mmCIF file of C-alpha atoms in Angstrom:
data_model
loop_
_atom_site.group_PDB
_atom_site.id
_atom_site.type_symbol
_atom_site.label_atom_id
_atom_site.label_comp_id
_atom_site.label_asym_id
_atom_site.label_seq_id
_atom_site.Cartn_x
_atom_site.Cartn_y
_atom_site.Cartn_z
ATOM 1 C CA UNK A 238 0.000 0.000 0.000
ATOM 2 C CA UNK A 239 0.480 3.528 -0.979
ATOM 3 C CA UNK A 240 2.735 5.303 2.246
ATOM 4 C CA UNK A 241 1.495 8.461 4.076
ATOM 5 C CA UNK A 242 3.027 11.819 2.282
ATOM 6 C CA UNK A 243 3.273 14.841 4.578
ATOM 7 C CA UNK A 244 5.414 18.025 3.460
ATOM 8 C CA UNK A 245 7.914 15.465 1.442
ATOM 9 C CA UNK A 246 8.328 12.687 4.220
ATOM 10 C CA UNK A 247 6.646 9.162 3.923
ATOM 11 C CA UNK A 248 4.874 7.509 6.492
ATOM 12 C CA UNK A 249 4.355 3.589 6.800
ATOM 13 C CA UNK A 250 1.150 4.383 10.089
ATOM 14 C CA UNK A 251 -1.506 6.510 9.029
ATOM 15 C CA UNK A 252 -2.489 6.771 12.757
ATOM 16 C CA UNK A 253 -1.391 9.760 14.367
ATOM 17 C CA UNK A 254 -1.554 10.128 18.071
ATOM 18 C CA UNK A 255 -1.708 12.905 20.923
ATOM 19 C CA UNK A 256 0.191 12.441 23.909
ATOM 20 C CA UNK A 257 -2.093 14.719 26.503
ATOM 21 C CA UNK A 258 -4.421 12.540 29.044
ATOM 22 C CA UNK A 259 -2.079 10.028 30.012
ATOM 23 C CA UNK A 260 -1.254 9.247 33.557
ATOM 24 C CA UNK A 261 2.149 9.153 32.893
ATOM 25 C CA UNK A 262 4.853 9.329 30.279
ATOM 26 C CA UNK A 263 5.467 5.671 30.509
ATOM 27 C CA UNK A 264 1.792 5.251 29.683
ATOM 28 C CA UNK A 265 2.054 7.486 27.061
ATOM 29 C CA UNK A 266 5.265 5.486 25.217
ATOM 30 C CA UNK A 267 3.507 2.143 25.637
ATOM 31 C CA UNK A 268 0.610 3.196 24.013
ATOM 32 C CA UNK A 269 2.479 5.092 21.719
ATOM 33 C CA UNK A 270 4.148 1.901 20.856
ATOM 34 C CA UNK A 271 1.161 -0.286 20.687
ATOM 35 C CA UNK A 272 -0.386 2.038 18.311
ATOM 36 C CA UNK A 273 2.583 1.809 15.512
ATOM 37 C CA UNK A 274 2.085 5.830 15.255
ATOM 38 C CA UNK A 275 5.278 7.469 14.031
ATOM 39 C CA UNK A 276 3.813 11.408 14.211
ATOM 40 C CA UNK A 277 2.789 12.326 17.711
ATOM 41 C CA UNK A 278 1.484 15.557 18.565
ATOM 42 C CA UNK A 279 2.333 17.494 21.596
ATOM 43 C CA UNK A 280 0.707 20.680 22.848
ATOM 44 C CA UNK A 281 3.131 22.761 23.817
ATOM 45 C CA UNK A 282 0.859 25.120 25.928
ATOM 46 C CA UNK A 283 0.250 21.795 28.429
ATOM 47 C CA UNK A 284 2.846 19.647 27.871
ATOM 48 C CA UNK A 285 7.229 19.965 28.800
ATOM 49 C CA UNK A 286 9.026 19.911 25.668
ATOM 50 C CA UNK A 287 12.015 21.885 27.165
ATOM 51 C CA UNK A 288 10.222 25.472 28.214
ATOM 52 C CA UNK A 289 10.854 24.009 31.833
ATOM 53 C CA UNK A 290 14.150 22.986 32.362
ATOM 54 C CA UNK A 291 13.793 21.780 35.853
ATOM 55 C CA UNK A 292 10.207 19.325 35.081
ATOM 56 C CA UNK A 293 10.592 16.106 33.192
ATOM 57 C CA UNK A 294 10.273 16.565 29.380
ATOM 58 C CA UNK A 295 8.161 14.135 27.618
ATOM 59 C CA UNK A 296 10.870 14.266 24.613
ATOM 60 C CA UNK A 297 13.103 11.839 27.118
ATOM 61 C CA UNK A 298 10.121 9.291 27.019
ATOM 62 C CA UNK A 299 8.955 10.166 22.986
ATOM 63 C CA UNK A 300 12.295 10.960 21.731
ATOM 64 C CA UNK A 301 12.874 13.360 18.275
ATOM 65 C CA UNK A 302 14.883 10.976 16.720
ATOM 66 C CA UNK A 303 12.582 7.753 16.803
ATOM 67 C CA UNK A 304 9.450 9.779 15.968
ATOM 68 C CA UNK A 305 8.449 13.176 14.205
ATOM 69 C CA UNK A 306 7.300 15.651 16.853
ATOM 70 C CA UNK A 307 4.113 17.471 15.959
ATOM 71 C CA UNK A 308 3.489 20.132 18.209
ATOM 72 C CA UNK A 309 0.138 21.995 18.175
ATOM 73 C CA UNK A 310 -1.549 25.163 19.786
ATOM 74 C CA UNK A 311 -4.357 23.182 21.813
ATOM 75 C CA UNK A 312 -5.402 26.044 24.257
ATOM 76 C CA UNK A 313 -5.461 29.084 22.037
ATOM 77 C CA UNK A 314 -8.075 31.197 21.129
ATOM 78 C CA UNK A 315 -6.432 33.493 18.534
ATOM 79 C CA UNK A 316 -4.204 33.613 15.562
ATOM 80 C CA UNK A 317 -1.599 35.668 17.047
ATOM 81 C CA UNK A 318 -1.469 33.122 19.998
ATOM 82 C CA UNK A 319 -1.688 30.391 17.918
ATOM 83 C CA UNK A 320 1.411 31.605 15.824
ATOM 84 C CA UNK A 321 3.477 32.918 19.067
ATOM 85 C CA UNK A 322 3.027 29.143 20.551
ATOM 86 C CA UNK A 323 4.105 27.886 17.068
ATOM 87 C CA UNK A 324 7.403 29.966 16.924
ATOM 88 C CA UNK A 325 8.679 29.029 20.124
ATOM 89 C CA UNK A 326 7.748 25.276 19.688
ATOM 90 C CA UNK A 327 10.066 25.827 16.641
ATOM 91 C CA UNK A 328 12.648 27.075 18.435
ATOM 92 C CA UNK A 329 12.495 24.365 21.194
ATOM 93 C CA UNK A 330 12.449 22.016 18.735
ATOM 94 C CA UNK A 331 16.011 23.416 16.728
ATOM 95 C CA UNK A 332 13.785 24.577 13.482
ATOM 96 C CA UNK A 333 11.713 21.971 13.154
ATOM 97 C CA UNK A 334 9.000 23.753 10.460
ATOM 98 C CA UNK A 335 6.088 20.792 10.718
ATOM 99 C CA UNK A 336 3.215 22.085 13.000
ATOM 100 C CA UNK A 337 -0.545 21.511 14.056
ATOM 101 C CA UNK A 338 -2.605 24.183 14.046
ATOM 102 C CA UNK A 339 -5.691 24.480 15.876
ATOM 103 C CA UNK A 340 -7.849 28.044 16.978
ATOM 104 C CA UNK A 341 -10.324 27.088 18.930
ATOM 105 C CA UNK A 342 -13.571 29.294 19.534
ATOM 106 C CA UNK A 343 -15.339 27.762 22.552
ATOM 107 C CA UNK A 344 -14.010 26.779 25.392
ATOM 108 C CA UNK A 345 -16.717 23.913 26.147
ATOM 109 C CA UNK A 346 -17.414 22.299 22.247
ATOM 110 C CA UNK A 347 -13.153 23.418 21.405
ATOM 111 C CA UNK A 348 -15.205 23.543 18.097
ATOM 112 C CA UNK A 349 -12.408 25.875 15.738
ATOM 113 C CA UNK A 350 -12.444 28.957 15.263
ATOM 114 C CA UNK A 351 -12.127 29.512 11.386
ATOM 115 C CA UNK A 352 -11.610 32.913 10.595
ATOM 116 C CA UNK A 353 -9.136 32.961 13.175
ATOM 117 C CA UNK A 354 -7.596 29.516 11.856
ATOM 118 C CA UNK A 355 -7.089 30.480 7.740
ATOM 119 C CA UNK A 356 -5.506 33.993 9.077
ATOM 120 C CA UNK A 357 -2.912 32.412 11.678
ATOM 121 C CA UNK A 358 -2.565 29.509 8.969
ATOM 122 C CA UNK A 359 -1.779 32.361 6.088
ATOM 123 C CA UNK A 360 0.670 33.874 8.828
ATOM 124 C CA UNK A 361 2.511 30.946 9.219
ATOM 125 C CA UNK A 362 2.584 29.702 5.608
ATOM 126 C CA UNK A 363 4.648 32.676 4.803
ATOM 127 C CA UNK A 364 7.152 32.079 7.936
ATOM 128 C CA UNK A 365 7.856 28.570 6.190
ATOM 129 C CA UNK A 366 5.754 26.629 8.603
ATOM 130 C CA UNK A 367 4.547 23.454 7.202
ATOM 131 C CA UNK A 368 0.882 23.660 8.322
ATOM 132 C CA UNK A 369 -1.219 20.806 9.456
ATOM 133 C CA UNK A 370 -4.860 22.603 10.095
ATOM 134 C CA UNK A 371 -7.655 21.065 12.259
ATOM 135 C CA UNK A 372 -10.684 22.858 11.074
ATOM 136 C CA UNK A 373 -14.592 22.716 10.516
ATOM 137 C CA UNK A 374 -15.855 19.683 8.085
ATOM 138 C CA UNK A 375 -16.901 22.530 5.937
ATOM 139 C CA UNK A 376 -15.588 21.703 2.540
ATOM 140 C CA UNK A 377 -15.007 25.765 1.412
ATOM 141 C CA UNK A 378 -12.839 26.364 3.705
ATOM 142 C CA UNK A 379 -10.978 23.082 4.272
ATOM 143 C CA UNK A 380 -10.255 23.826 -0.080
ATOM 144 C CA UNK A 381 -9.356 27.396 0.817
ATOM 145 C CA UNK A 382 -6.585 25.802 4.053
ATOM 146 C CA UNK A 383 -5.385 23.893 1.245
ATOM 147 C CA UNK A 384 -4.922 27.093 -1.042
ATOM 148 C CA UNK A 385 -3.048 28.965 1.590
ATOM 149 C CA UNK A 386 -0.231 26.366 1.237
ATOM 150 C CA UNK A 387 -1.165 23.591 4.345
ATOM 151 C CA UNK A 388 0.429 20.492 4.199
ATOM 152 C CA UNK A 389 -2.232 18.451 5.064
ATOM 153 C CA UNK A 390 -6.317 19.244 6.063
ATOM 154 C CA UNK A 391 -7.527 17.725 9.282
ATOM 155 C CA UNK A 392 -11.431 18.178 9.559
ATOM 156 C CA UNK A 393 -13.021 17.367 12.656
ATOM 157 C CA UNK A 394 -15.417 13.719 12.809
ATOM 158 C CA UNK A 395 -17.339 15.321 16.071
ATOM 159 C CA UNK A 396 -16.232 17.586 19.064
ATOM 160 C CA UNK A 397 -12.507 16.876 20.666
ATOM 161 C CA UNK A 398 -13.703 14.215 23.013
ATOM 162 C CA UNK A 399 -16.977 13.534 22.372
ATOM 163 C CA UNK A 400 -16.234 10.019 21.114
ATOM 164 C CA UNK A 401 -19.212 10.852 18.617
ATOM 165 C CA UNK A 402 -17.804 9.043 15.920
ATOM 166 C CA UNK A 403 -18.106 10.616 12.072
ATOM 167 C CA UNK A 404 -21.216 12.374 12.538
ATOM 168 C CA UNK A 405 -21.540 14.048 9.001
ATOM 169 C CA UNK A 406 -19.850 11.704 6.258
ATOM 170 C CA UNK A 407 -20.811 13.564 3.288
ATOM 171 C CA UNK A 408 -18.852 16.571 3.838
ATOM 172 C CA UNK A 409 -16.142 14.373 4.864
ATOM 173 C CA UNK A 410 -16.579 13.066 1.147
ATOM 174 C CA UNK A 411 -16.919 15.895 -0.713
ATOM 175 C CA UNK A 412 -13.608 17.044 1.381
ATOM 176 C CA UNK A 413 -11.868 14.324 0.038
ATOM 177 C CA UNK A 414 -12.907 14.535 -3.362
ATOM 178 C CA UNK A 415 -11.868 17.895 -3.824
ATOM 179 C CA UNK A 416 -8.532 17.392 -2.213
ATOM 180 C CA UNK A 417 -4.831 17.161 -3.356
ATOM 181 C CA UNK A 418 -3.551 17.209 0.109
ATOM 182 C CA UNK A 419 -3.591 14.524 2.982
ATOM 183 C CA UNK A 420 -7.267 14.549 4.460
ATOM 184 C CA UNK A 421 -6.640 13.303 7.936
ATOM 185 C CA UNK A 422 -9.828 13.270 10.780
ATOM 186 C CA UNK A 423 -8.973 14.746 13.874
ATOM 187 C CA UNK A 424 -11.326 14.739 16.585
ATOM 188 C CA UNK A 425 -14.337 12.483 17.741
ATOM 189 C CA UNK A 426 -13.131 8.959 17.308
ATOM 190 C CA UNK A 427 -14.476 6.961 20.078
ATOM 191 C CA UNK A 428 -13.226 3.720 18.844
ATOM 192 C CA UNK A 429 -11.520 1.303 16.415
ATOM 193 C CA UNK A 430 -15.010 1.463 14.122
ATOM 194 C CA UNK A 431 -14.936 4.630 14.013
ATOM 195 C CA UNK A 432 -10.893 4.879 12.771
ATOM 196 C CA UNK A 433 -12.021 2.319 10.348
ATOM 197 C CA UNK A 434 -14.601 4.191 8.676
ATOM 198 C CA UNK A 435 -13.347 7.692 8.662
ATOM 199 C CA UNK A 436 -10.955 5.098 6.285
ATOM 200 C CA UNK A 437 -13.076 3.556 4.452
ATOM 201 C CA UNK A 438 -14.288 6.935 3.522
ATOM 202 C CA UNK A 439 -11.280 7.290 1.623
ATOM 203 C CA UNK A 440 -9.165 10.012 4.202
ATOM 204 C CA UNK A 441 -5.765 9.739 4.356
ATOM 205 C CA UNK A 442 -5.717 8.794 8.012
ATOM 206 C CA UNK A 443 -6.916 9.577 11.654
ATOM 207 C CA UNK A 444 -5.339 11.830 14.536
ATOM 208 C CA UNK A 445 -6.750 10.692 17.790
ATOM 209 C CA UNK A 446 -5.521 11.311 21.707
ATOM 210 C CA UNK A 447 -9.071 11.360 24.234
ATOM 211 C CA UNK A 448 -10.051 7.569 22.472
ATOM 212 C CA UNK A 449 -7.172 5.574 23.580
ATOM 213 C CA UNK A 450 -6.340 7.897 26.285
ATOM 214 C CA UNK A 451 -9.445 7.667 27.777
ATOM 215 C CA UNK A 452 -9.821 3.823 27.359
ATOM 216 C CA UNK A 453 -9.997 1.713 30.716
ATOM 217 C CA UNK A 454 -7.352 0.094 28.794
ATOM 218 C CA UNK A 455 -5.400 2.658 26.688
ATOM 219 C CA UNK A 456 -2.338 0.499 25.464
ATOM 220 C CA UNK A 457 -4.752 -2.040 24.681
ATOM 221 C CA UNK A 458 -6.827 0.391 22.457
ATOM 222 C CA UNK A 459 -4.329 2.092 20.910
ATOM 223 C CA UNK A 460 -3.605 -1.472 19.577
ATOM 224 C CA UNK A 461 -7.027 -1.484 18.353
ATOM 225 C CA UNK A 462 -6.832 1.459 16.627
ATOM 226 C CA UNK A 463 -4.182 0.525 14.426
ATOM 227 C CA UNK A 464 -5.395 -2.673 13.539
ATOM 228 C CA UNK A 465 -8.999 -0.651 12.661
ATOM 229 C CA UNK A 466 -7.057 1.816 10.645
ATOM 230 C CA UNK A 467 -5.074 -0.772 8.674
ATOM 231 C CA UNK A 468 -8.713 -2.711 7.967
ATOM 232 C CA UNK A 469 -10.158 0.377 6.938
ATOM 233 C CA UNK A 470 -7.458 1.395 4.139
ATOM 234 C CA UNK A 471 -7.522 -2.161 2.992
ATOM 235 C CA UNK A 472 -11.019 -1.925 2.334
ATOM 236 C CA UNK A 473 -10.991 1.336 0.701
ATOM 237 C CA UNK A 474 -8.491 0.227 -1.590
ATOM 238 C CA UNK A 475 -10.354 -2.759 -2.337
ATOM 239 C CA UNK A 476 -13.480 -1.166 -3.341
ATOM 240 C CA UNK A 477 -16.655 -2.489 -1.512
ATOM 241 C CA UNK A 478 -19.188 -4.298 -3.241
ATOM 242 C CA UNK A 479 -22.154 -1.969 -4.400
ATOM 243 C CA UNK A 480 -25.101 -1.350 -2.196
ATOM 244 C CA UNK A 481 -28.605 -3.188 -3.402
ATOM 245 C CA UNK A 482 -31.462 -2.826 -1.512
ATOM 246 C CA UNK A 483 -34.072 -4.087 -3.445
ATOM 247 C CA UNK A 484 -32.527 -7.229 -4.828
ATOM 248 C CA UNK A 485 -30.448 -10.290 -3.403
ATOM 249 C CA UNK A 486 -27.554 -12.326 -5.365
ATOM 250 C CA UNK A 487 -26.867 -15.235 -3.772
ATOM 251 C CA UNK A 488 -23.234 -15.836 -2.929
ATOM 252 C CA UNK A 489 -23.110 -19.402 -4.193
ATOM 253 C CA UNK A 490 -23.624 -19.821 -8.244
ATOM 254 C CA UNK A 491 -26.913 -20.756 -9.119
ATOM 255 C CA UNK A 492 -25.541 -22.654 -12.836
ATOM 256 C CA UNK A 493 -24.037 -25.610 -13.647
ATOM 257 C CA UNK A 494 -25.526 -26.999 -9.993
ATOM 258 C CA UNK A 495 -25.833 -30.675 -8.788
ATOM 259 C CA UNK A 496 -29.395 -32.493 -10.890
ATOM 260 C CA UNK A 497 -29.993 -28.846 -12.454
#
């Protein structure tokens, strides 16, 4: 199967994972591992990636050079914040240009903020940022992200959290039909069925954190989740049989049968 393409670099997991939730970093790694996910997201408003010198920094449990950072501006409510937080995650992280971008607009759905999100992700385009964008399943302005210059469009499934599930899959489609970046889900999943469709839908994979964190088992689920996001690729790229409502075919032959 096709890899993962993001800003020039292939992926072999199209599972991408948060590390926020956890009750630990150890917990974090395991799952981390059990989930096969080689881009993990950090938010650097919540999370030590080296602003605090004297606290533990998760990058000694979910080291640089065994996965690619993506750091991410969970927390902020404007562009300018959203691009200050960016900027210094690049410096902490010695230039590293990938990034998630998130404005959010309410502080109880976290549902994004768009206006807010296409000017800090215009901002940031121009700084050499490349700009993953999690954004409204409104298919104007995910095409309009993707004219800006993001690497990759990340429309919510349902509210960060919710565990909803894909709650409108037709703008998820027409998304991904008039996309020529990665289409990646981000926000909602509940659990591996839910990975596995936003797949079979045809996106180019999932970004999850509350789902496995969240799990009474999370190491266990995030092994789930890979499986369901391997299944659901495979059966995209297979092509599912067509739908027929009003008629059967059996599944055995009907010619050339025993006495016929």
């Amino acid at each position: 199967m096709h890899q993962l393409t993001i800003a020039g670099k292939a992926y072999r997991s199209r599972l991408l994972v948060g590390t926020g939730k956890y009750k630990d970093f150890a917990e974090t790694r395991a799952a981390i591992d059990a989930s096969g996910a080689e881009i993990v997201t950090v938010a650097v408003r919540r999370v030590n990636i080296g602003q605090d010198a004297s606290q533990p920094s998760l990058l000694d449990a979910v080291p640089p050079s065994q996965f690619t950072i993506l750091p991410n501006t969970a927390g902020c409510y404007t562009a300018d914040d959203a691009v200050r937080t960016l900027r210094l995650a690049r410096e902490l992280l010695d230039g590293h240009p990938l990034c998630k971008l998130e404005v959010l607009g309410d502080p109880t759905n976290l549902f994004p903020n768009m206006p807010e999100t296409l000017k800090a992700a215009e901002t940031l385009v121009k700084e050499g940022f490349e700009v993953m964008v999690y954004c409204a399943d409104d298919p104007i302005q995910c095409k309009m992200l993707e004219e800006i210059g993001c690497v990759a469009v990340m429309p919510l499934a349902s509210l960060i959290g919710s565990g909803m599930g894909i709650v409108n899959p037709w703008n998820l489609r027409l998304i991904i039909d008039n996309a020529k970046v990665p289409i990646i889900v981000d926000a909602g999943v509940g659990t591996a069925s839910d990975a596995t469709i936003a797949m079979e839908l045809g996106c180019d994979g999932v970004l999850m954190n509350t789902a496995i964190a969240h799990a009474k088992n999370p190491v266990l689920m995030a092994s789930a989740m890979k499986k369901g996001i391997e299944a659901g690729r495979e059966a995209f790229l297979a092509g599912r049989m067509a739908r027929k409502y009003y008629s059967a075919d059996p599944s055995s032959p009907t010619t050339g049968l025993i006495g016929s």
